[in-house]
mmCIF file of C-alpha atoms in Angstrom:
data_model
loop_
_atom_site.group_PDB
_atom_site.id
_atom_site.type_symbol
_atom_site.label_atom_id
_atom_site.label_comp_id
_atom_site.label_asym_id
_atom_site.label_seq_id
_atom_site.Cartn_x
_atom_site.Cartn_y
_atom_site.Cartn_z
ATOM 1 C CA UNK A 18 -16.570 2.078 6.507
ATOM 2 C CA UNK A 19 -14.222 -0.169 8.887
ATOM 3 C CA UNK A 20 -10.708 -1.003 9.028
ATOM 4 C CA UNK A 21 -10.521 -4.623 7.554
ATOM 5 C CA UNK A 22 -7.046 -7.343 7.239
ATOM 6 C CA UNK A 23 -4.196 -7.205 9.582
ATOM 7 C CA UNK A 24 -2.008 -4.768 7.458
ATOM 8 C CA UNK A 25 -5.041 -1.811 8.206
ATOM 9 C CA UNK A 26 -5.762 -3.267 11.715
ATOM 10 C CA UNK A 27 -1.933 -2.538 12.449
ATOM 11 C CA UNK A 28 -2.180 0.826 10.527
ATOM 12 C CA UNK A 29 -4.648 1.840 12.397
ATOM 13 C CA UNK A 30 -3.320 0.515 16.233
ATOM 14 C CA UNK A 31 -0.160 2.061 14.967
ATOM 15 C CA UNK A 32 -1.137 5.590 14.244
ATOM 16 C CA UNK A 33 -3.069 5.058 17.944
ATOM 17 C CA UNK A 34 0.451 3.867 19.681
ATOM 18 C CA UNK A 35 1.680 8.146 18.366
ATOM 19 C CA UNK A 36 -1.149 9.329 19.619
ATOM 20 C CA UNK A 37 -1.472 7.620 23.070
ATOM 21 C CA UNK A 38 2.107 7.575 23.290
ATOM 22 C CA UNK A 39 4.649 4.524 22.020
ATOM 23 C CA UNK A 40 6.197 3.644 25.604
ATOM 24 C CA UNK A 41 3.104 3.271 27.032
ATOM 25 C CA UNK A 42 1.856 1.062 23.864
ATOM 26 C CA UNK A 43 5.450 -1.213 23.826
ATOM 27 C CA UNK A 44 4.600 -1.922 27.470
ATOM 28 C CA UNK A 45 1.087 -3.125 26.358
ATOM 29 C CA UNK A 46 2.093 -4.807 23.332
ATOM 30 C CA UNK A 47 4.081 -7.770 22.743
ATOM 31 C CA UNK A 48 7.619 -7.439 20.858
ATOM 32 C CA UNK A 49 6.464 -8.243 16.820
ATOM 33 C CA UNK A 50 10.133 -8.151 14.987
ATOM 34 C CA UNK A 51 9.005 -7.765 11.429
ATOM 35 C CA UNK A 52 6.656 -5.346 12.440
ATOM 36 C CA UNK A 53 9.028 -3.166 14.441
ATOM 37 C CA UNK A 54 11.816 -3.498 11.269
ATOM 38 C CA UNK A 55 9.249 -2.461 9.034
ATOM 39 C CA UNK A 56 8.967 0.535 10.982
ATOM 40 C CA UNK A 57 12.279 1.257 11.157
ATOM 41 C CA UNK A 58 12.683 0.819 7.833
ATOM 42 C CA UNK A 59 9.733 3.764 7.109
ATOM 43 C CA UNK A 60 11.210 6.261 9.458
ATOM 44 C CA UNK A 61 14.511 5.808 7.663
ATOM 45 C CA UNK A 62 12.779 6.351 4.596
ATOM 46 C CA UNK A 63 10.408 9.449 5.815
ATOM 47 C CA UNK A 64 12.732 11.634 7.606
ATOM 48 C CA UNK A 65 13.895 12.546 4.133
ATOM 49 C CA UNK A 66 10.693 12.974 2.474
ATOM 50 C CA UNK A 67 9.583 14.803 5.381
ATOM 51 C CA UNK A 68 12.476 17.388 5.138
ATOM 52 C CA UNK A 69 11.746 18.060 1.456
ATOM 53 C CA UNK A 70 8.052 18.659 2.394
ATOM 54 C CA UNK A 71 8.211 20.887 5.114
ATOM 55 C CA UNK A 72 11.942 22.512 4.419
ATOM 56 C CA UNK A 73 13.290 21.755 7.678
ATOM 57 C CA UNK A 74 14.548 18.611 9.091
ATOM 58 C CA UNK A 75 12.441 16.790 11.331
ATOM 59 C CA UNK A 76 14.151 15.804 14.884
ATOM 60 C CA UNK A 77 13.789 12.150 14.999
ATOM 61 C CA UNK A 78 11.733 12.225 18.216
ATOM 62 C CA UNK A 79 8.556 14.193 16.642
ATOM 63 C CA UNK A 80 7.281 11.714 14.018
ATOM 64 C CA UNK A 81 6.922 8.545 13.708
ATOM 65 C CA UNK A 82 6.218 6.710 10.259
ATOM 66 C CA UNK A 83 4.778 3.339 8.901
ATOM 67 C CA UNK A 84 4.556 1.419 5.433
ATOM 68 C CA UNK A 85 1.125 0.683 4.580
ATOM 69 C CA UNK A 86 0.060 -1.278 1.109
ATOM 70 C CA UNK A 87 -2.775 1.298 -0.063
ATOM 71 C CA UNK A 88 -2.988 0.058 -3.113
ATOM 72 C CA UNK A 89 -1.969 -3.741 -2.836
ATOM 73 C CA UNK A 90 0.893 -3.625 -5.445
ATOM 74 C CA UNK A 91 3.699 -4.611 -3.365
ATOM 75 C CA UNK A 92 5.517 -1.578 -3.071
ATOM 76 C CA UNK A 93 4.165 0.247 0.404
ATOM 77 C CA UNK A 94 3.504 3.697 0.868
ATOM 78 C CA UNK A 95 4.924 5.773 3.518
ATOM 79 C CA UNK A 96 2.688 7.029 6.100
ATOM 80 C CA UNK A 97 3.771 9.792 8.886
ATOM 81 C CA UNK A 98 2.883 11.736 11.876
ATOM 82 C CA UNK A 99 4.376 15.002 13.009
ATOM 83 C CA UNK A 100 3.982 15.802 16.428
ATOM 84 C CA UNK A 101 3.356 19.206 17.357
ATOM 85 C CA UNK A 102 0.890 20.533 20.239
ATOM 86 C CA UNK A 103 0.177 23.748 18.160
ATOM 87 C CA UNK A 104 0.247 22.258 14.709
ATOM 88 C CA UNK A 105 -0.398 24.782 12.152
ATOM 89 C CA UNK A 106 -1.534 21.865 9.572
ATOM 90 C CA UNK A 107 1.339 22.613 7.232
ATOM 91 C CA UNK A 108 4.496 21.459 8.704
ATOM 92 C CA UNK A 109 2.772 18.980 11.532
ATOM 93 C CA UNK A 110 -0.047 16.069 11.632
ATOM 94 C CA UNK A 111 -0.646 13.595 9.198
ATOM 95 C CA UNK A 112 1.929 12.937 5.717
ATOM 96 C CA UNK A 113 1.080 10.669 3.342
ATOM 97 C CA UNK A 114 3.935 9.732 0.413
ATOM 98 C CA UNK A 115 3.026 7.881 -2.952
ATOM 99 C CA UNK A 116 5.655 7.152 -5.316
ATOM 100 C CA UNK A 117 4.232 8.441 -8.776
ATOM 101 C CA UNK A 118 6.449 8.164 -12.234
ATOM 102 C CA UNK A 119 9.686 9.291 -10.851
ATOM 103 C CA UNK A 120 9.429 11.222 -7.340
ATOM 104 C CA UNK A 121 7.457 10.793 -4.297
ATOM 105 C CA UNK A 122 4.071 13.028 -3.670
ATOM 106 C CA UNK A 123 2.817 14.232 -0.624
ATOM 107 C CA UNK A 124 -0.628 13.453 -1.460
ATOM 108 C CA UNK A 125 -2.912 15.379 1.865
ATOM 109 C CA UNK A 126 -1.542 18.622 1.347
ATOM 110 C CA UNK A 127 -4.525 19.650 -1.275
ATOM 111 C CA UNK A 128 -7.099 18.717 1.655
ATOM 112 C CA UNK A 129 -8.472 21.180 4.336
ATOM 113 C CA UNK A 130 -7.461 20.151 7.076
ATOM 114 C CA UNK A 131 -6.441 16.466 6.539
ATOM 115 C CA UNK A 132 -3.020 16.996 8.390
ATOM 116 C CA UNK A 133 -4.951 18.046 11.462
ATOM 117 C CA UNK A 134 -7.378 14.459 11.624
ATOM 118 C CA UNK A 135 -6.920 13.023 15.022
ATOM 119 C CA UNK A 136 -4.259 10.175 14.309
ATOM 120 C CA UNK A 137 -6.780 7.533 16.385
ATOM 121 C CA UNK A 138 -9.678 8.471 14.265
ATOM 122 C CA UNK A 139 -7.758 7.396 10.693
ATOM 123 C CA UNK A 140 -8.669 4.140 8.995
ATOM 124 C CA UNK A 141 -8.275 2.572 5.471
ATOM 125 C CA UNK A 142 -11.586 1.650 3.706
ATOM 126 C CA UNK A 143 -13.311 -1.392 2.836
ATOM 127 C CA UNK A 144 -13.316 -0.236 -0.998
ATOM 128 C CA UNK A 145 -10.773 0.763 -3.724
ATOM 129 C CA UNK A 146 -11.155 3.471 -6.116
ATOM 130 C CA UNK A 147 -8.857 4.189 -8.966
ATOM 131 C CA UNK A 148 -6.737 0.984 -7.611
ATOM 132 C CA UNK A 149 -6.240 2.646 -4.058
ATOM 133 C CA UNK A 150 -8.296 2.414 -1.150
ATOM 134 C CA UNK A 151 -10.185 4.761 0.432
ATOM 135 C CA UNK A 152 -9.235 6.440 3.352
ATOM 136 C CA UNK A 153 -10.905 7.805 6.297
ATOM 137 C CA UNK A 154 -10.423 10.696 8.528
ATOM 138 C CA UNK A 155 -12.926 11.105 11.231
ATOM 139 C CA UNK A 156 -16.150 11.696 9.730
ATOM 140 C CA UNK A 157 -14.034 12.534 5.877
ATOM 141 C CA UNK A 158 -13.967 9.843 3.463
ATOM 142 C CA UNK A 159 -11.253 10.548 1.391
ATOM 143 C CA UNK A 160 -11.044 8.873 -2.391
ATOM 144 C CA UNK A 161 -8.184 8.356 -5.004
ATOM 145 C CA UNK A 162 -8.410 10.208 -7.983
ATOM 146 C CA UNK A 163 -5.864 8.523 -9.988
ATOM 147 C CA UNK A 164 -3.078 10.542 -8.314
ATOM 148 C CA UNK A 165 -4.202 12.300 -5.243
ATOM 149 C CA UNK A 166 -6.715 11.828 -2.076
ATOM 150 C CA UNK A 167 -9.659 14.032 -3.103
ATOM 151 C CA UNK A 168 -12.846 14.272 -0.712
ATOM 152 C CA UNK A 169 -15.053 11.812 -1.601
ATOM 153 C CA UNK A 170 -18.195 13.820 -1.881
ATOM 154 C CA UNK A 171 -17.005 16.124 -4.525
ATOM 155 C CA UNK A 172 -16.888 12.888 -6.504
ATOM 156 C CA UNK A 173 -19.976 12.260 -9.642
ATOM 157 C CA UNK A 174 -21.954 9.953 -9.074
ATOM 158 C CA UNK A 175 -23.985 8.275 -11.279
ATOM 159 C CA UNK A 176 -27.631 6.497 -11.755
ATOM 160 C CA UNK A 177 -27.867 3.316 -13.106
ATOM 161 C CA UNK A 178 -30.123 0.675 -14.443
ATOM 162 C CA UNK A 179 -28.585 -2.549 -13.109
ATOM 163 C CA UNK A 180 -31.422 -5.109 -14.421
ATOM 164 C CA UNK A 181 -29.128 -6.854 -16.655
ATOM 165 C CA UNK A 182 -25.903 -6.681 -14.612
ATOM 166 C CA UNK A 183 -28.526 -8.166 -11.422
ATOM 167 C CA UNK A 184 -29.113 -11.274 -13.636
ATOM 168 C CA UNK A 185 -25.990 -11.705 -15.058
ATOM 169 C CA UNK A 186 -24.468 -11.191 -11.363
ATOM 170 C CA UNK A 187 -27.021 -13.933 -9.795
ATOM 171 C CA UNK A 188 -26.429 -16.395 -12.636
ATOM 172 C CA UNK A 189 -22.385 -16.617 -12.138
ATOM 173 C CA UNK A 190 -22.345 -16.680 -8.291
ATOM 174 C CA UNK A 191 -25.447 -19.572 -7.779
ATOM 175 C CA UNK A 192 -24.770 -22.727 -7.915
ATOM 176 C CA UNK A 193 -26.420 -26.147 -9.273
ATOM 177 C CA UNK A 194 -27.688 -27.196 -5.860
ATOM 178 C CA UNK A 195 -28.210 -23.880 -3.556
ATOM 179 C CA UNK A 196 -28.511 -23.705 -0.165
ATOM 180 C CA UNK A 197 -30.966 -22.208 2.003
ATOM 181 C CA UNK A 198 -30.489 -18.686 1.891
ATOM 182 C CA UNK A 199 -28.217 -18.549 -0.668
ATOM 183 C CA UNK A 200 -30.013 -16.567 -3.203
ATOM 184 C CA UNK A 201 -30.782 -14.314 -0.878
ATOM 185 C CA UNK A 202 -27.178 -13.551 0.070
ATOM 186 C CA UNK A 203 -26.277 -13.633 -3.794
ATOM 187 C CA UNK A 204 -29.017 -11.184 -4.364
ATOM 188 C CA UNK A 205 -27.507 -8.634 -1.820
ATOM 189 C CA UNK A 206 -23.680 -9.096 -2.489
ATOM 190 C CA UNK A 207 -24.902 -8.182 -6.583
ATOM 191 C CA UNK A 208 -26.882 -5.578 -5.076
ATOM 192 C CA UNK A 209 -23.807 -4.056 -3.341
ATOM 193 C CA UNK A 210 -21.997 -3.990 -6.381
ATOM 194 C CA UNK A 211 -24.615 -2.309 -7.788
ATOM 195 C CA UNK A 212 -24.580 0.294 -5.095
ATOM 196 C CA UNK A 213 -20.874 0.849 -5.595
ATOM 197 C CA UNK A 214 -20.488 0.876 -9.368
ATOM 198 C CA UNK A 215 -22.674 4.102 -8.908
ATOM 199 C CA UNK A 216 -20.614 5.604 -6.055
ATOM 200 C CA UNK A 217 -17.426 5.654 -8.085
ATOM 201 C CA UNK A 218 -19.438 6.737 -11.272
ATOM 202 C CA UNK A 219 -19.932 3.363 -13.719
ATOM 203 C CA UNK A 220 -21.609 4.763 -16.331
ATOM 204 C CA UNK A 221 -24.107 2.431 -18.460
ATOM 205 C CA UNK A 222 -21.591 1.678 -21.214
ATOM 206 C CA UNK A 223 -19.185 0.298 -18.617
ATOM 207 C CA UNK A 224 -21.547 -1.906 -16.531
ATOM 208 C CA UNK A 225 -23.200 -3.061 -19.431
ATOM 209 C CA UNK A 226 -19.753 -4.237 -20.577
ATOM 210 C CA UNK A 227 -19.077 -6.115 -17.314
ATOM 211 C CA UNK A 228 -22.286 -7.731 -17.242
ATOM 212 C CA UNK A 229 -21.758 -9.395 -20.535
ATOM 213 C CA UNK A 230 -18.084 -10.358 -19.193
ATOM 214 C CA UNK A 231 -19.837 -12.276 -16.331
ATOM 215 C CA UNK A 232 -21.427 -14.321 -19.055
ATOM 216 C CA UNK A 233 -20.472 -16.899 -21.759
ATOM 217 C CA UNK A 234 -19.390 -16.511 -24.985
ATOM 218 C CA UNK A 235 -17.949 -12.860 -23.825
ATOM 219 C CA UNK A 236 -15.609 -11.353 -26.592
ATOM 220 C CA UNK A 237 -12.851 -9.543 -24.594
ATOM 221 C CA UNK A 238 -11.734 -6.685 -27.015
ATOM 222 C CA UNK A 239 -8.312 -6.157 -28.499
ATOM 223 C CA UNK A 240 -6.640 -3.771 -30.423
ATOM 224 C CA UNK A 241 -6.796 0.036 -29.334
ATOM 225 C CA UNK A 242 -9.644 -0.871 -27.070
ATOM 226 C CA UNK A 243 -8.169 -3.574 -24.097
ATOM 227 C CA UNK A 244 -6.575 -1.084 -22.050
ATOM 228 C CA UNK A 245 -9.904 0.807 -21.590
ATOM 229 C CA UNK A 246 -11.839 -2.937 -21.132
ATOM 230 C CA UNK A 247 -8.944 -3.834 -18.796
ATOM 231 C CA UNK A 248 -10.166 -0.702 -16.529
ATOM 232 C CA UNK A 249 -13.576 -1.615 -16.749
ATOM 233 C CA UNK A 250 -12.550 -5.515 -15.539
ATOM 234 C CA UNK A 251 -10.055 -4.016 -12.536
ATOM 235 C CA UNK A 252 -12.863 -2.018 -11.272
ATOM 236 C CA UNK A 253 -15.438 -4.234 -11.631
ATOM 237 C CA UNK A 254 -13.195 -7.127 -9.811
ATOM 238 C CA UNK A 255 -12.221 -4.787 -7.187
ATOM 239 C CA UNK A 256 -16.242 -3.813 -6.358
ATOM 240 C CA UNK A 257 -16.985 -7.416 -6.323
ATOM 241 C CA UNK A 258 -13.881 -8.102 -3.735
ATOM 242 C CA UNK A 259 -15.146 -5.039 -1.828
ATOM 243 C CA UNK A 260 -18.278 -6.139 -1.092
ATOM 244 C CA UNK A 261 -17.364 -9.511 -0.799
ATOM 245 C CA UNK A 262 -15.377 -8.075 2.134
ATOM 246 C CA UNK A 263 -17.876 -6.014 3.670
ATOM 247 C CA UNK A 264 -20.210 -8.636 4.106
ATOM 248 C CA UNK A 265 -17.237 -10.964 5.780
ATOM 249 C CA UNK A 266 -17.020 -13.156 3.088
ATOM 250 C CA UNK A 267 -13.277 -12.635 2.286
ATOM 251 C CA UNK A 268 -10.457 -10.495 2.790
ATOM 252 C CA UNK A 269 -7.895 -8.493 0.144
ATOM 253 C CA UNK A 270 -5.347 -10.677 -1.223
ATOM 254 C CA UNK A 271 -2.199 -9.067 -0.159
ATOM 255 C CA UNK A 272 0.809 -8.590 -3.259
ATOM 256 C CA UNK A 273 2.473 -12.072 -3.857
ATOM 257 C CA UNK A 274 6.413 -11.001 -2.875
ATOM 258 C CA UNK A 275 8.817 -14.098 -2.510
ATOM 259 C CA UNK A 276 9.566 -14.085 0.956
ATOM 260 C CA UNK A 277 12.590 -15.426 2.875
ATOM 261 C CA UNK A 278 11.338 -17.824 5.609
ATOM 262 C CA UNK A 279 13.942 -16.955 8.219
ATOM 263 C CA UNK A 280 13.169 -15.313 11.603
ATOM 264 C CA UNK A 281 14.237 -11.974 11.437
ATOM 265 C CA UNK A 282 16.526 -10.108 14.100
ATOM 266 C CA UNK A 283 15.548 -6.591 14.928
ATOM 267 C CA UNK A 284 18.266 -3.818 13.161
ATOM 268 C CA UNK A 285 18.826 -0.557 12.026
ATOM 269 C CA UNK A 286 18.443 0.432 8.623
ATOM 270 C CA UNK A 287 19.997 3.653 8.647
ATOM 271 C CA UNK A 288 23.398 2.715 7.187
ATOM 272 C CA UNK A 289 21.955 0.606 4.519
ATOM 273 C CA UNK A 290 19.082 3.023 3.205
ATOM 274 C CA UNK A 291 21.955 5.524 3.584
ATOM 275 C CA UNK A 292 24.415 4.222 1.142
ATOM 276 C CA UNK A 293 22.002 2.174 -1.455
ATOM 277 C CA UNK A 294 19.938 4.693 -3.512
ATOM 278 C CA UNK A 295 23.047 6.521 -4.624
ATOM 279 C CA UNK A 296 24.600 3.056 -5.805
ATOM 280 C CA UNK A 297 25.217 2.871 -9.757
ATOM 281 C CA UNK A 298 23.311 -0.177 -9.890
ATOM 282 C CA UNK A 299 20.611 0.482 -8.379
ATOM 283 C CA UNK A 300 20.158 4.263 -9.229
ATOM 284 C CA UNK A 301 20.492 3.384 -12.819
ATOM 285 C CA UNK A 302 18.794 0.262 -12.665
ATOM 286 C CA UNK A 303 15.858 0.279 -15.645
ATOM 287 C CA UNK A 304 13.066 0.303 -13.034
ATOM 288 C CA UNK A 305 14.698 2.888 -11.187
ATOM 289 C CA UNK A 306 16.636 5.940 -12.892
ATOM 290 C CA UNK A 307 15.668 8.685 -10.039
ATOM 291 C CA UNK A 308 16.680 9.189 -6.524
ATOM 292 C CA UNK A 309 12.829 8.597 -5.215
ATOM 293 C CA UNK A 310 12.580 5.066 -7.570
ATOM 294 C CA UNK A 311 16.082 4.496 -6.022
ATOM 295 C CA UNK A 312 14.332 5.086 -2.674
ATOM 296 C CA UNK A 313 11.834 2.866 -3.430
ATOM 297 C CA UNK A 314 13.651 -0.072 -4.108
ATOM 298 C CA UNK A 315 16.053 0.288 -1.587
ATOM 299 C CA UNK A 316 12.991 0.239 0.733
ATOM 300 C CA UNK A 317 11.840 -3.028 -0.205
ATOM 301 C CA UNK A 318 15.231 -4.582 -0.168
ATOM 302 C CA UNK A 319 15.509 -3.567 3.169
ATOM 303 C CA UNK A 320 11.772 -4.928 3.969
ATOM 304 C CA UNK A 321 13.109 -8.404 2.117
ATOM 305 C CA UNK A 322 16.523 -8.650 3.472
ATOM 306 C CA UNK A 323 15.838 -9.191 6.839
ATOM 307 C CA UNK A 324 13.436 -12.340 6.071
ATOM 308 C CA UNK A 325 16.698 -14.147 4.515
ATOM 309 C CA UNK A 326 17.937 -14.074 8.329
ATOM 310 C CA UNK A 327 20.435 -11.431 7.935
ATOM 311 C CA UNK A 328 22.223 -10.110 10.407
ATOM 312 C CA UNK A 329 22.726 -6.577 11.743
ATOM 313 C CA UNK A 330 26.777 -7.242 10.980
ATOM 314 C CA UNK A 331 25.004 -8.808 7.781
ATOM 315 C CA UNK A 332 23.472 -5.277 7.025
ATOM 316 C CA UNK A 333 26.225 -3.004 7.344
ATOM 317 C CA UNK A 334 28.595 -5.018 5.351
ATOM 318 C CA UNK A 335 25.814 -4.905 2.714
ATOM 319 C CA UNK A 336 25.806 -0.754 3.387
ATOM 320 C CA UNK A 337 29.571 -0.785 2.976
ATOM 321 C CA UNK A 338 28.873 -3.068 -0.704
ATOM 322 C CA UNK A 339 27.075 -0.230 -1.468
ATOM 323 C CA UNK A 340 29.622 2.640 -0.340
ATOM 324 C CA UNK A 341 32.105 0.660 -2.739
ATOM 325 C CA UNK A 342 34.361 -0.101 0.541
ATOM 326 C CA UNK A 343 33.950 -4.151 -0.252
ATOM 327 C CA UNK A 344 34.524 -5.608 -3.644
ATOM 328 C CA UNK A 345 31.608 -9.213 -4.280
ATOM 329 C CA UNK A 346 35.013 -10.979 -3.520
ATOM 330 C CA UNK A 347 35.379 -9.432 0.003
ATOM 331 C CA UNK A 348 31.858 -9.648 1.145
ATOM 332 C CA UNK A 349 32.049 -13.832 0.020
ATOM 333 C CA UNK A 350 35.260 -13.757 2.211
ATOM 334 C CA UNK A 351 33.085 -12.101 5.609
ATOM 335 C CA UNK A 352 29.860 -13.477 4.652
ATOM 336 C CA UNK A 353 29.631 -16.574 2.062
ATOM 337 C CA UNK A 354 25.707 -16.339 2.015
ATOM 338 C CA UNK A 355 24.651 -12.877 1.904
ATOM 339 C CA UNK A 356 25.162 -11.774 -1.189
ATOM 340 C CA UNK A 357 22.432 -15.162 -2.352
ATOM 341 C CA UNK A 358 20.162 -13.518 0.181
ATOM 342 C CA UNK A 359 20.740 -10.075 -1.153
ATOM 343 C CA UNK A 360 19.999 -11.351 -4.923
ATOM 344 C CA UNK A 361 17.638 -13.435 -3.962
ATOM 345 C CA UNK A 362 16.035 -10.280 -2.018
ATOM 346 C CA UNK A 363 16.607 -8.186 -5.411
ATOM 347 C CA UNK A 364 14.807 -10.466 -7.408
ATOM 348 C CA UNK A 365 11.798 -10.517 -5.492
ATOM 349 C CA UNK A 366 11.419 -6.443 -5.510
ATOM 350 C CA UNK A 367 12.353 -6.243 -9.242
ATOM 351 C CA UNK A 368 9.691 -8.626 -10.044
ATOM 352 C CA UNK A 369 7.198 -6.492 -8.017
ATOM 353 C CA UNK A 370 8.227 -2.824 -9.007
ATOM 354 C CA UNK A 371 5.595 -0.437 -10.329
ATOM 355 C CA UNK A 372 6.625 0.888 -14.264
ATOM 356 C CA UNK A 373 7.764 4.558 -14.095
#
């Protein structure tokens, strides 16, 4: 397994700038805006979560946090370290926050020893499982369950004949005219899909039902039986990008989010992801309705904000909007554009937010 596409190459240098130490990494790193605001914003967001978790608060100077995309929908996880020379694994190490239905879960807690990993030795996976990606500590390869990080060994496997799905797999990926070595390279990537649909336990049913998908004349079911086909077809799309990666054909499309295209100035989020989850409309918002959804959103606002060109004077005024100190008819007055960046910023996060 190997980290793969800048998002896990930065996850990965990040959680090695905590354990190496950050001044020592700034001084070897050159200043990346976006990426240090995106930081900020997760250590706004995790000294909360953290506090919940371990029933204390964390001082600010013993963790560090980062948003990471595990499972490509838009809306990024929060990722932390706890620092702690004799860290008892409970209250210290490695945190790891998914937002599921209405709260976020600490999803490591379950694992032996997965708080105590070695930040430098932690890396996302090439492959998804469940929608999320795998996730490795050390020598551990962790896998998603549907809502939790689970070992990965303790996971069924199963044994499968993959004659059909090999010739339906060669047939869509060669082409009229192949090149030298092409069939060759077709042959493996099916074969890796093979090897895969196993690992995350296909059964026969299932890859029999992809392999006639790959083919013409495939009748995609309806009624009480698409949301079990659509499964099937997510899995099966996500081996096929998996090994597609592995091999260096491709990389994992990140989540389309409309994007501002202004540079962004480095702020502090504080204020705003003070004040905006316990605004009226945003807290009852349909996609919200809970503090942690509230959270959420507020998160990516403050993600989105910043890439309309908005200012740190931009920012607070927005926090104040939120407090209820500024009416839409005082903020116009200070600031005639931000409140188009702020909806345009809104719009882009609604359009991307997970259903409870």
């Amino acid at each position: 397994m190997r980290p793969f596409w800048r998002p896990a190459t930065a996850f990965a240098l990040a959680l090695l700038c905590v354990w190496q130490g950050v001044a020592h990494a700034q001084q070897q790193q050159p200043e990346n805006i976006p990426q240090e605001n995106s930081d900020s914003v997760a250590r706004a967001m995790a000294g909360g979560l953290l506090e919940r978790q371990t029933g204390a608060a964390v001082p600010a100077d013993k963790f560090w946090a980062y948003e990471v995309d595990f499972n490509l929908d838009g809306l990024s996880e929060i990722y932390a370290y706890v620092a702690d020379p004799a860290c008892d694994g409970v209250k210290c190490g490695l945190f790891l926050f998914v937002l599921e239905g209405d709260t976020y879960r600490e999803v490591l807690s379950d694992i032996p020893g997965a708080r105590l990993a070695a930040p430098d030795k932690v890396s996302l996976g090439t492959f998804k499982r469940h929608g999320f990606f795998d996730l490795q500590l050390d020598q551990r390869v962790l896998g998603w369950t549907g809502d939790r990080y689970a070992d990965a060994s303790t996971f069924p496997a199963t044994l499968l004949d993959g004659t059909v799905f090999m010739a339906a797999c060669k047939k869509s990926k060669s082409s009229e005219q192949p090149e030298e070595g092409e069939a060759e390279k077709i042959a493996e990537a099916c074969q890796c899909q093979i090897n895969r649909f196993q690992t995350i336990g296909f059964s026969q049913a299932e890859l029999d039902q992809y392999s006639a998908s790959l083919g013409e004349n495939f009748e995609y079911p309806s009624g009480g039986k698409d949301k079990a086909w659509q499964a099937v077809a997510t899995s099966g799309s996500d081996v096929a990008t998996g090994c597609d990666v592995a091999s260096g054909k491709s990389q994992w499309p990140s989540a389309s989010l409309s994007h501002g295209d202004q540079p962004q100035q480095k702020l502090n989020f504080d204020g705003f992801l003070g004040a905006c989850p316990t605004q009226d409309f945003i807290l009852t918002n349909h996609k919200t309705g809970s503090h942690d959804r509230a959270l959420a959103l507020c998160g990516c606002l403050a993600r989105e904000i910043p890439t309309y060109g908005v200012s740190q004077e931009g920012l607070d005024l927005l926090a104040q909007y939120y407090r209820d100190e500024l009416s839409d008819a005082d903020l116009e007055a200070q600031d005639a554009d931000l409140l188009t960046s702020h909806d345009k910023a809104s719009e882009a996060c609604l359009s991307q937010f997970p259903a409870k």
